[in-house]
XYZ file of C-alpha atoms in Angstrom:
122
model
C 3.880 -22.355 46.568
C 1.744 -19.715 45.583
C -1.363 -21.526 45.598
C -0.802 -22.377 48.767
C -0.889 -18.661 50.377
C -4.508 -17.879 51.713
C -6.028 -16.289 49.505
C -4.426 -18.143 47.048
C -2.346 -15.612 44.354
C -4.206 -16.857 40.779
C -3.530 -16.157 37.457
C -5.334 -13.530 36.867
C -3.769 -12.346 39.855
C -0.448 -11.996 38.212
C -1.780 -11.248 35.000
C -2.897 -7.773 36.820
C 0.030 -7.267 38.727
C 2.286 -7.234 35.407
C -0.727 -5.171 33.936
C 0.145 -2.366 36.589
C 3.960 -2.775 36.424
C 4.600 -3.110 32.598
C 1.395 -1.551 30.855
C 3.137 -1.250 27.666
C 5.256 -4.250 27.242
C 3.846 -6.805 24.656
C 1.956 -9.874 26.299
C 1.044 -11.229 23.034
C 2.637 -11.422 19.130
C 0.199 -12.832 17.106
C 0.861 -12.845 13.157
C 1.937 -9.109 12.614
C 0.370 -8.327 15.680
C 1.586 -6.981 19.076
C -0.776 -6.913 21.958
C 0.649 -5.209 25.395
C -0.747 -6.110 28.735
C -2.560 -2.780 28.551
C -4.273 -3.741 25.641
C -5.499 -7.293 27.148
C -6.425 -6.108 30.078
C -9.229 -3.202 28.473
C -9.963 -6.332 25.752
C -10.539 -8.051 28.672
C -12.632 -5.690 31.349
C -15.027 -4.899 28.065
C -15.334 -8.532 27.108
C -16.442 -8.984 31.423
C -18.586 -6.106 30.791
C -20.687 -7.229 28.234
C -20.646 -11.126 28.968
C -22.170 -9.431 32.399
C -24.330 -6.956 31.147
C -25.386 -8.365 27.654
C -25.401 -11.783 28.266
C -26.344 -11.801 32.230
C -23.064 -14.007 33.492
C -22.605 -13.966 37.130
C -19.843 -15.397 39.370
C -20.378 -19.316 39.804
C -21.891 -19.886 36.181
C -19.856 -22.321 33.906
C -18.847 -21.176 30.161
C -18.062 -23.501 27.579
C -15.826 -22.214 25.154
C -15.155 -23.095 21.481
C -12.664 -20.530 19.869
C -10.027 -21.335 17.448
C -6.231 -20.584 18.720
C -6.883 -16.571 18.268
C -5.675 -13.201 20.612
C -9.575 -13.267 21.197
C -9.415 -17.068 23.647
C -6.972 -14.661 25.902
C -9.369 -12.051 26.949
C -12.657 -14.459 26.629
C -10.457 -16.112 29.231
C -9.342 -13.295 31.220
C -12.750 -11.850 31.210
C -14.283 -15.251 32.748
C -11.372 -14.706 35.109
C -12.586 -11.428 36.040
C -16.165 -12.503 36.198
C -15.824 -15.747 38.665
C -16.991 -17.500 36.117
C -15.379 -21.083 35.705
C -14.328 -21.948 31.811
C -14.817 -25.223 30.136
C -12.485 -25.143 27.222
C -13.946 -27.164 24.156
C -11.505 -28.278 21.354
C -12.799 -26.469 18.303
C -11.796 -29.552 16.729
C -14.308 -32.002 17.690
C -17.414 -32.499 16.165
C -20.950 -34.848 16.406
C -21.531 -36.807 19.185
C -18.283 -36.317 20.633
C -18.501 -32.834 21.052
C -22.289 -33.262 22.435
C -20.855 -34.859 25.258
C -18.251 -32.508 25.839
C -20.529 -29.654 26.453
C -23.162 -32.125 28.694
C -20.419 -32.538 30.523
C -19.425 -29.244 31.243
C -23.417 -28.272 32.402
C -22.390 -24.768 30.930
C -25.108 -21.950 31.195
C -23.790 -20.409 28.136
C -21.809 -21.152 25.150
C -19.186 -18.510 23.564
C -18.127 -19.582 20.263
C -17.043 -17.697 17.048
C -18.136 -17.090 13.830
C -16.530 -19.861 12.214
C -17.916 -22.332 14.930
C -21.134 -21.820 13.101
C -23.623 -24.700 11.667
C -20.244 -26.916 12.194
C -22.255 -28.991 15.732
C -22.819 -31.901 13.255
């Protein structure tokens, strides 16, 4: 039903509506960690900032993104969100010739992966 209101109410959308209304409530437990929606949110507008400013993302350029199951894949998200920028999510899983086809597939202009991602392309 939402999605079919013009503009269309998104995600991100609510996402920053609860971020107005409940700053400090937790969004996120992750181990012994508690992230509120205040914290995601400025995770997220400096993650925007630099993927603009550092890395030269626009709106309308695809991301592929291979991060493990971490608070971090939230606000590389969110920030995406923010930017216009649409997000191919890559299983951090797959490897070799699968995972070479993945990311043809996606025609992504840049690829945000972490550390551990590393010299694992096989």
């Amino acid at each position: 039903r939402r999605l079919s209101r013009r503009p269309a109410v998104t995600l991100l959308d609510v996402f920053r509506q609860h971020a107005r209304l409940r700053p400090r409530h937790p969004l996120l437990i992750f181990q012994d960690l508690v992230y509120t929606f205040e914290d995601v949110e400025r995770l997220s507008n400096r993650a925007a900032w630099a993927l603009s400013r550092r890395m030269g993302l626009r709106e309308g350029l695809t991301v592929a993104v291979l991060l493990p199951n971490e608070p971090a894949y939230l606000w590389t998200w969110l920030a995406l969100a923010k930017l216009g920028c649409p997000m191919a999510c890559l299983n951090c899983n797959v490897r070799g010739k699968a995972l070479r086809h993945a990311l043809g597939a996606a025609s992504a202009t840049l690829l945000l992966a972490s550390d551990g991602e590393r010299g694992h392309w096989g």
